[in-house]
């Protein structure tokens, strides 16, 4: 955390496996992440802010964190205007720890920009 104090650290804190059509309410104060030790501990550290997206929230740390707290404004988890799009605009680096590249959620933003067929469902799923 000391190393990143002047930078920006973003850690996925996704709840896609436990916030869905059957359980549509997301509470940022109570909802546990889908998995991962880093995701669990980072959200409890001082100075870390968790975004409010119901399925793809992020834990954000650093002086620019307020600028990235807008992800919940979009209907899709990885919209080009979301935190993921901001990472692309800033030419950020993605570090994968203990997982394969298949777990790199930021790729979904690129898929949306490229309008990859079948990327999104046709129906809207209201989550709160």
N, C-alpha and C. Protein backbone atom coordinates (compact mmCIF):
# COMPACT_ATOMS: atom_id res chain seq x y z
N UNK A 1 0.84 -1.19 0.00
CA UNK A 1 0.00 0.00 0.00
C UNK A 1 0.89 1.25 0.00
N UNK A 2 1.99 1.20 0.72
CA UNK A 2 2.91 2.34 0.76
C UNK A 2 3.46 2.61 -0.64
N UNK A 3 3.80 1.58 -1.37
CA UNK A 3 4.35 1.72 -2.71
C UNK A 3 3.34 2.40 -3.65
N UNK A 4 2.05 2.11 -3.48
CA UNK A 4 1.02 2.62 -4.38
C UNK A 4 0.40 3.94 -3.91
N UNK A 5 0.88 4.52 -2.83
CA UNK A 5 0.22 5.70 -2.25
C UNK A 5 0.13 6.88 -3.22
N UNK A 6 1.03 7.01 -4.17
CA UNK A 6 0.97 8.09 -5.15
C UNK A 6 0.46 7.63 -6.50
N UNK A 7 0.18 6.36 -6.62
CA UNK A 7 -0.29 5.81 -7.88
C UNK A 7 -1.76 5.46 -7.80
N UNK A 8 -2.10 4.37 -8.40
CA UNK A 8 -3.48 3.91 -8.40
C UNK A 8 -3.48 2.39 -8.43
N UNK A 9 -4.15 1.78 -7.48
CA UNK A 9 -4.27 0.33 -7.41
C UNK A 9 -5.75 -0.02 -7.48
N UNK A 10 -6.08 -0.92 -8.38
CA UNK A 10 -7.46 -1.37 -8.53
C UNK A 10 -7.48 -2.89 -8.43
N UNK A 11 -8.29 -3.40 -7.52
CA UNK A 11 -8.38 -4.84 -7.30
C UNK A 11 -9.83 -5.26 -7.53
N UNK A 12 -10.07 -6.26 -8.38
CA UNK A 12 -11.44 -6.75 -8.58
C UNK A 12 -12.06 -7.23 -7.26
N UNK A 13 -13.31 -6.92 -7.11
CA UNK A 13 -14.07 -7.33 -5.92
C UNK A 13 -15.45 -7.78 -6.40
N UNK A 14 -15.44 -8.65 -7.39
CA UNK A 14 -16.66 -9.03 -8.11
C UNK A 14 -17.62 -9.88 -7.27
N UNK A 15 -18.90 -9.66 -7.51
CA UNK A 15 -19.94 -10.43 -6.81
C UNK A 15 -20.89 -11.09 -7.80
N UNK A 16 -20.45 -11.28 -9.04
CA UNK A 16 -21.31 -11.83 -10.08
C UNK A 16 -21.87 -13.20 -9.73
N UNK A 17 -21.22 -13.94 -8.86
CA UNK A 17 -21.72 -15.28 -8.53
C UNK A 17 -22.76 -15.26 -7.41
N UNK A 18 -22.92 -14.13 -6.72
CA UNK A 18 -23.93 -14.09 -5.66
C UNK A 18 -24.86 -12.89 -5.73
N UNK A 19 -24.79 -12.08 -6.79
CA UNK A 19 -25.78 -11.05 -7.08
C UNK A 19 -26.29 -11.33 -8.49
N UNK A 20 -27.55 -11.76 -8.57
CA UNK A 20 -28.11 -12.15 -9.86
C UNK A 20 -29.61 -11.95 -9.85
N UNK A 21 -30.33 -12.52 -10.82
CA UNK A 21 -31.78 -12.35 -10.89
C UNK A 21 -32.49 -12.84 -9.64
N UNK A 22 -31.98 -13.90 -9.02
CA UNK A 22 -32.60 -14.44 -7.81
C UNK A 22 -32.23 -13.64 -6.56
N UNK A 23 -31.06 -13.03 -6.55
CA UNK A 23 -30.58 -12.19 -5.44
C UNK A 23 -30.11 -10.86 -6.03
N UNK A 24 -31.08 -9.96 -6.38
CA UNK A 24 -30.73 -8.76 -7.14
C UNK A 24 -30.22 -7.56 -6.34
N UNK A 25 -30.10 -7.69 -5.03
CA UNK A 25 -29.70 -6.54 -4.22
C UNK A 25 -28.24 -6.65 -3.80
N UNK A 26 -27.49 -5.60 -4.09
CA UNK A 26 -26.06 -5.53 -3.75
C UNK A 26 -25.89 -4.48 -2.65
N UNK A 27 -25.24 -4.85 -1.56
CA UNK A 27 -24.93 -3.92 -0.48
C UNK A 27 -23.41 -3.85 -0.37
N UNK A 28 -22.84 -2.71 -0.78
CA UNK A 28 -21.39 -2.56 -0.82
C UNK A 28 -20.74 -2.77 0.55
N UNK A 29 -21.48 -2.53 1.62
CA UNK A 29 -20.93 -2.69 2.97
C UNK A 29 -20.92 -4.13 3.43
N UNK A 30 -21.79 -4.97 2.86
CA UNK A 30 -21.96 -6.33 3.35
C UNK A 30 -21.59 -7.43 2.37
N UNK A 31 -21.70 -7.16 1.07
CA UNK A 31 -21.55 -8.21 0.06
C UNK A 31 -20.11 -8.69 -0.04
N UNK A 32 -19.93 -9.99 0.13
CA UNK A 32 -18.60 -10.58 0.01
C UNK A 32 -18.26 -10.78 -1.46
N UNK A 33 -16.98 -10.66 -1.80
CA UNK A 33 -16.56 -10.92 -3.17
C UNK A 33 -16.75 -12.38 -3.54
N UNK A 34 -16.75 -12.65 -4.84
CA UNK A 34 -16.94 -14.02 -5.33
C UNK A 34 -15.83 -14.94 -4.87
N UNK A 35 -14.59 -14.47 -4.91
CA UNK A 35 -13.47 -15.31 -4.49
C UNK A 35 -12.21 -14.48 -4.38
N UNK A 36 -11.21 -15.07 -3.76
CA UNK A 36 -9.88 -14.47 -3.74
C UNK A 36 -9.52 -13.78 -2.45
N UNK A 37 -8.37 -14.11 -1.92
CA UNK A 37 -7.89 -13.52 -0.67
C UNK A 37 -7.64 -12.02 -0.82
N UNK A 38 -6.97 -11.61 -1.91
CA UNK A 38 -6.68 -10.19 -2.11
C UNK A 38 -7.95 -9.37 -2.20
N UNK A 39 -8.94 -9.91 -2.83
CA UNK A 39 -10.21 -9.18 -2.97
C UNK A 39 -10.86 -8.97 -1.61
N UNK A 40 -10.74 -9.95 -0.74
CA UNK A 40 -11.35 -9.85 0.58
C UNK A 40 -10.59 -8.88 1.46
N UNK A 41 -9.28 -8.96 1.50
CA UNK A 41 -8.51 -8.11 2.41
C UNK A 41 -8.38 -6.68 1.91
N UNK A 42 -8.32 -6.45 0.59
CA UNK A 42 -8.10 -5.09 0.10
C UNK A 42 -9.27 -4.17 0.40
N UNK A 43 -10.50 -4.69 0.39
CA UNK A 43 -11.67 -3.87 0.66
C UNK A 43 -11.79 -3.45 2.10
N UNK A 44 -11.02 -4.03 2.97
CA UNK A 44 -11.08 -3.70 4.39
C UNK A 44 -9.94 -2.79 4.84
N UNK A 45 -9.08 -2.39 3.93
CA UNK A 45 -7.93 -1.54 4.27
C UNK A 45 -8.33 -0.07 4.28
N UNK A 46 -7.70 0.69 5.14
CA UNK A 46 -7.94 2.12 5.21
C UNK A 46 -7.54 2.79 3.89
N UNK A 47 -8.38 3.68 3.43
CA UNK A 47 -8.10 4.40 2.19
C UNK A 47 -8.58 3.71 0.94
N UNK A 48 -9.07 2.48 1.05
CA UNK A 48 -9.59 1.74 -0.11
C UNK A 48 -11.08 2.02 -0.23
N UNK A 49 -11.50 2.37 -1.44
CA UNK A 49 -12.91 2.65 -1.71
C UNK A 49 -13.42 1.58 -2.67
N UNK A 50 -14.58 1.04 -2.38
CA UNK A 50 -15.17 0.03 -3.25
C UNK A 50 -16.23 0.67 -4.12
N UNK A 51 -16.17 0.41 -5.43
CA UNK A 51 -17.17 0.96 -6.34
C UNK A 51 -18.51 0.25 -6.10
N UNK A 52 -19.57 0.81 -6.66
CA UNK A 52 -20.92 0.33 -6.35
C UNK A 52 -21.54 -0.55 -7.44
N UNK A 53 -20.78 -0.99 -8.40
CA UNK A 53 -21.38 -1.85 -9.43
C UNK A 53 -21.83 -3.15 -8.79
N UNK A 54 -23.07 -3.60 -9.04
CA UNK A 54 -23.61 -4.76 -8.32
C UNK A 54 -22.92 -6.10 -8.61
N UNK A 55 -22.33 -6.27 -9.78
CA UNK A 55 -21.68 -7.56 -10.08
C UNK A 55 -20.17 -7.45 -10.28
N UNK A 56 -19.67 -6.30 -10.63
CA UNK A 56 -18.25 -6.14 -10.95
C UNK A 56 -17.64 -4.95 -10.19
N UNK A 57 -17.86 -4.90 -8.89
CA UNK A 57 -17.28 -3.81 -8.11
C UNK A 57 -15.76 -3.97 -8.05
N UNK A 58 -15.10 -2.86 -7.77
CA UNK A 58 -13.65 -2.82 -7.70
C UNK A 58 -13.24 -2.12 -6.41
N UNK A 59 -12.13 -2.53 -5.84
CA UNK A 59 -11.54 -1.82 -4.72
C UNK A 59 -10.46 -0.91 -5.31
N UNK A 60 -10.57 0.39 -5.04
CA UNK A 60 -9.69 1.39 -5.63
C UNK A 60 -8.92 2.10 -4.53
N UNK A 61 -7.61 2.23 -4.72
CA UNK A 61 -6.74 2.89 -3.75
C UNK A 61 -5.80 3.84 -4.47
N UNK A 62 -5.66 5.03 -3.95
CA UNK A 62 -4.73 6.01 -4.52
C UNK A 62 -5.39 7.36 -4.65
N UNK A 63 -4.61 8.40 -4.93
CA UNK A 63 -5.13 9.76 -4.95
C UNK A 63 -6.17 10.03 -6.04
N UNK A 64 -6.22 9.21 -7.07
CA UNK A 64 -7.20 9.43 -8.15
C UNK A 64 -8.43 8.54 -8.01
N UNK A 65 -8.65 7.96 -6.84
CA UNK A 65 -9.74 6.99 -6.69
C UNK A 65 -11.12 7.60 -6.94
N UNK A 66 -11.36 8.83 -6.60
CA UNK A 66 -12.69 9.43 -6.80
C UNK A 66 -13.06 9.52 -8.28
N UNK A 67 -12.07 9.75 -9.11
CA UNK A 67 -12.31 9.84 -10.55
C UNK A 67 -12.82 8.51 -11.12
N UNK A 68 -12.47 7.42 -10.48
CA UNK A 68 -12.85 6.10 -10.99
C UNK A 68 -14.08 5.52 -10.31
N UNK A 69 -14.72 6.23 -9.45
CA UNK A 69 -15.89 5.71 -8.75
C UNK A 69 -17.17 5.98 -9.55
N UNK A 70 -17.18 5.63 -10.79
CA UNK A 70 -18.34 5.90 -11.63
C UNK A 70 -18.84 4.66 -12.35
N UNK A 71 -18.29 3.53 -12.04
CA UNK A 71 -18.60 2.31 -12.76
C UNK A 71 -20.07 1.92 -12.68
N UNK A 72 -20.71 2.22 -11.56
CA UNK A 72 -22.11 1.82 -11.37
C UNK A 72 -23.07 2.59 -12.26
N UNK A 73 -22.62 3.59 -12.96
CA UNK A 73 -23.48 4.39 -13.83
C UNK A 73 -23.81 3.70 -15.15
N UNK A 74 -23.23 2.54 -15.38
CA UNK A 74 -23.37 1.87 -16.66
C UNK A 74 -24.15 0.56 -16.52
N UNK A 75 -24.87 0.21 -17.58
CA UNK A 75 -25.67 -1.02 -17.58
C UNK A 75 -24.84 -2.27 -17.75
N UNK A 76 -23.63 -2.14 -18.26
CA UNK A 76 -22.77 -3.30 -18.44
C UNK A 76 -21.57 -3.19 -17.51
N UNK A 77 -21.02 -4.30 -17.07
CA UNK A 77 -19.93 -4.28 -16.08
C UNK A 77 -18.64 -3.63 -16.56
N UNK A 78 -18.37 -3.68 -17.84
CA UNK A 78 -17.07 -3.23 -18.35
C UNK A 78 -17.23 -2.20 -19.47
N UNK A 79 -18.19 -1.31 -19.32
CA UNK A 79 -18.48 -0.30 -20.35
C UNK A 79 -17.25 0.57 -20.62
N UNK A 80 -17.11 1.06 -21.85
CA UNK A 80 -15.98 1.92 -22.19
C UNK A 80 -15.85 3.16 -21.29
N UNK A 81 -16.94 3.65 -20.73
CA UNK A 81 -16.88 4.81 -19.85
C UNK A 81 -16.62 4.46 -18.40
N UNK A 82 -16.54 3.18 -18.10
CA UNK A 82 -16.35 2.71 -16.72
C UNK A 82 -14.89 2.74 -16.31
N UNK A 83 -14.60 2.23 -15.14
CA UNK A 83 -13.23 2.12 -14.65
C UNK A 83 -12.35 1.36 -15.64
N UNK A 84 -12.89 0.33 -16.23
CA UNK A 84 -12.10 -0.47 -17.18
C UNK A 84 -11.69 0.36 -18.39
N UNK A 85 -12.61 1.18 -18.90
CA UNK A 85 -12.27 2.07 -20.01
C UNK A 85 -11.24 3.11 -19.60
N UNK A 86 -11.36 3.60 -18.39
CA UNK A 86 -10.38 4.58 -17.88
C UNK A 86 -8.99 3.95 -17.80
N UNK A 87 -8.93 2.69 -17.43
CA UNK A 87 -7.63 2.01 -17.40
C UNK A 87 -7.02 1.96 -18.79
N UNK A 88 -7.83 1.71 -19.80
CA UNK A 88 -7.33 1.71 -21.18
C UNK A 88 -6.82 3.09 -21.57
N UNK A 89 -7.60 4.13 -21.24
CA UNK A 89 -7.21 5.50 -21.60
C UNK A 89 -5.91 5.91 -20.92
N UNK A 90 -5.67 5.39 -19.72
CA UNK A 90 -4.45 5.73 -18.99
C UNK A 90 -3.29 4.79 -19.32
N UNK A 91 -3.53 3.85 -20.24
CA UNK A 91 -2.50 2.88 -20.61
C UNK A 91 -1.97 2.15 -19.36
N UNK A 92 -2.89 1.74 -18.51
CA UNK A 92 -2.54 1.07 -17.26
C UNK A 92 -1.99 -0.33 -17.51
N UNK A 93 -1.32 -0.84 -16.53
CA UNK A 93 -0.80 -2.20 -16.58
C UNK A 93 -1.69 -3.11 -15.73
N UNK A 94 -1.89 -4.32 -16.20
CA UNK A 94 -2.70 -5.31 -15.48
C UNK A 94 -1.76 -6.39 -14.98
N UNK A 95 -1.81 -6.66 -13.69
CA UNK A 95 -0.98 -7.71 -13.10
C UNK A 95 -1.89 -8.85 -12.67
N UNK A 96 -1.62 -10.03 -13.15
CA UNK A 96 -2.41 -11.21 -12.81
C UNK A 96 -1.62 -11.99 -11.76
N UNK A 97 -2.23 -12.26 -10.62
CA UNK A 97 -1.56 -12.96 -9.52
C UNK A 97 -2.31 -14.26 -9.23
N UNK A 98 -1.68 -15.37 -9.48
CA UNK A 98 -2.26 -16.67 -9.15
C UNK A 98 -3.40 -17.12 -10.05
N UNK A 99 -3.60 -16.45 -11.18
CA UNK A 99 -4.66 -16.82 -12.12
C UNK A 99 -4.11 -16.71 -13.54
N UNK A 100 -4.85 -17.24 -14.49
CA UNK A 100 -4.45 -17.14 -15.89
C UNK A 100 -5.03 -15.88 -16.51
N UNK A 101 -4.60 -15.59 -17.72
CA UNK A 101 -5.11 -14.42 -18.45
C UNK A 101 -6.62 -14.55 -18.69
N UNK A 102 -7.15 -15.75 -18.68
CA UNK A 102 -8.59 -15.96 -18.88
C UNK A 102 -9.42 -15.23 -17.82
N UNK A 103 -8.81 -14.88 -16.71
CA UNK A 103 -9.51 -14.16 -15.63
C UNK A 103 -9.39 -12.65 -15.75
N UNK A 104 -8.83 -12.15 -16.83
CA UNK A 104 -8.61 -10.71 -17.02
C UNK A 104 -9.90 -10.04 -17.48
N UNK A 105 -10.65 -9.50 -16.54
CA UNK A 105 -11.94 -8.88 -16.83
C UNK A 105 -11.81 -7.65 -17.71
N UNK A 106 -10.69 -6.98 -17.69
CA UNK A 106 -10.53 -5.76 -18.49
C UNK A 106 -10.68 -6.04 -19.98
N UNK A 107 -10.48 -7.27 -20.40
CA UNK A 107 -10.65 -7.64 -21.81
C UNK A 107 -12.10 -7.42 -22.26
N UNK A 108 -13.05 -7.55 -21.34
CA UNK A 108 -14.46 -7.37 -21.71
C UNK A 108 -14.74 -5.94 -22.15
N UNK A 109 -14.02 -4.98 -21.63
CA UNK A 109 -14.17 -3.59 -22.09
C UNK A 109 -13.75 -3.48 -23.56
N UNK A 110 -12.66 -4.11 -23.89
CA UNK A 110 -12.18 -4.10 -25.28
C UNK A 110 -13.21 -4.79 -26.18
N UNK A 111 -13.81 -5.87 -25.69
CA UNK A 111 -14.85 -6.57 -26.46
C UNK A 111 -16.04 -5.65 -26.71
N UNK A 112 -16.42 -4.85 -25.71
CA UNK A 112 -17.54 -3.92 -25.90
C UNK A 112 -17.19 -2.84 -26.91
N UNK A 113 -15.99 -2.30 -26.83
CA UNK A 113 -15.55 -1.28 -27.78
C UNK A 113 -15.57 -1.84 -29.20
N UNK A 114 -15.13 -3.09 -29.35
CA UNK A 114 -15.07 -3.74 -30.67
C UNK A 114 -16.43 -4.29 -31.10
N UNK A 115 -17.42 -4.19 -30.22
CA UNK A 115 -18.77 -4.69 -30.51
C UNK A 115 -18.75 -6.16 -30.92
N UNK A 116 -18.07 -6.98 -30.12
CA UNK A 116 -17.97 -8.41 -30.39
C UNK A 116 -19.37 -9.03 -30.29
N UNK A 117 -19.81 -9.74 -31.31
CA UNK A 117 -21.15 -10.36 -31.30
C UNK A 117 -21.30 -11.35 -30.14
N UNK A 118 -22.47 -11.32 -29.49
CA UNK A 118 -22.77 -12.25 -28.41
C UNK A 118 -22.11 -11.90 -27.08
N UNK A 119 -21.45 -10.78 -27.02
CA UNK A 119 -20.75 -10.37 -25.80
C UNK A 119 -21.73 -10.07 -24.66
N UNK A 120 -22.86 -9.45 -24.98
CA UNK A 120 -23.84 -9.06 -23.97
C UNK A 120 -25.16 -9.80 -24.19
N UNK A 121 -25.91 -9.99 -23.13
CA UNK A 121 -27.23 -10.61 -23.26
C UNK A 121 -28.20 -9.60 -23.86
N UNK A 122 -29.22 -10.10 -24.54
CA UNK A 122 -30.21 -9.23 -25.16
C UNK A 122 -31.14 -8.60 -24.13
N UNK A 123 -31.42 -9.33 -23.05
CA UNK A 123 -32.33 -8.82 -22.02
C UNK A 123 -31.58 -8.08 -20.93
N UNK A 124 -32.29 -7.13 -20.31
CA UNK A 124 -31.72 -6.34 -19.23
C UNK A 124 -32.04 -7.04 -17.89
N UNK A 125 -31.08 -7.10 -16.99
CA UNK A 125 -31.28 -7.73 -15.69
C UNK A 125 -31.17 -6.64 -14.61
N UNK A 126 -32.32 -6.20 -14.09
CA UNK A 126 -32.29 -5.12 -13.09
C UNK A 126 -31.69 -5.61 -11.76
N UNK A 127 -30.60 -4.98 -11.38
CA UNK A 127 -29.94 -5.27 -10.10
C UNK A 127 -29.87 -3.95 -9.34
N UNK A 128 -29.87 -4.05 -8.02
CA UNK A 128 -29.94 -2.84 -7.20
C UNK A 128 -28.80 -2.80 -6.20
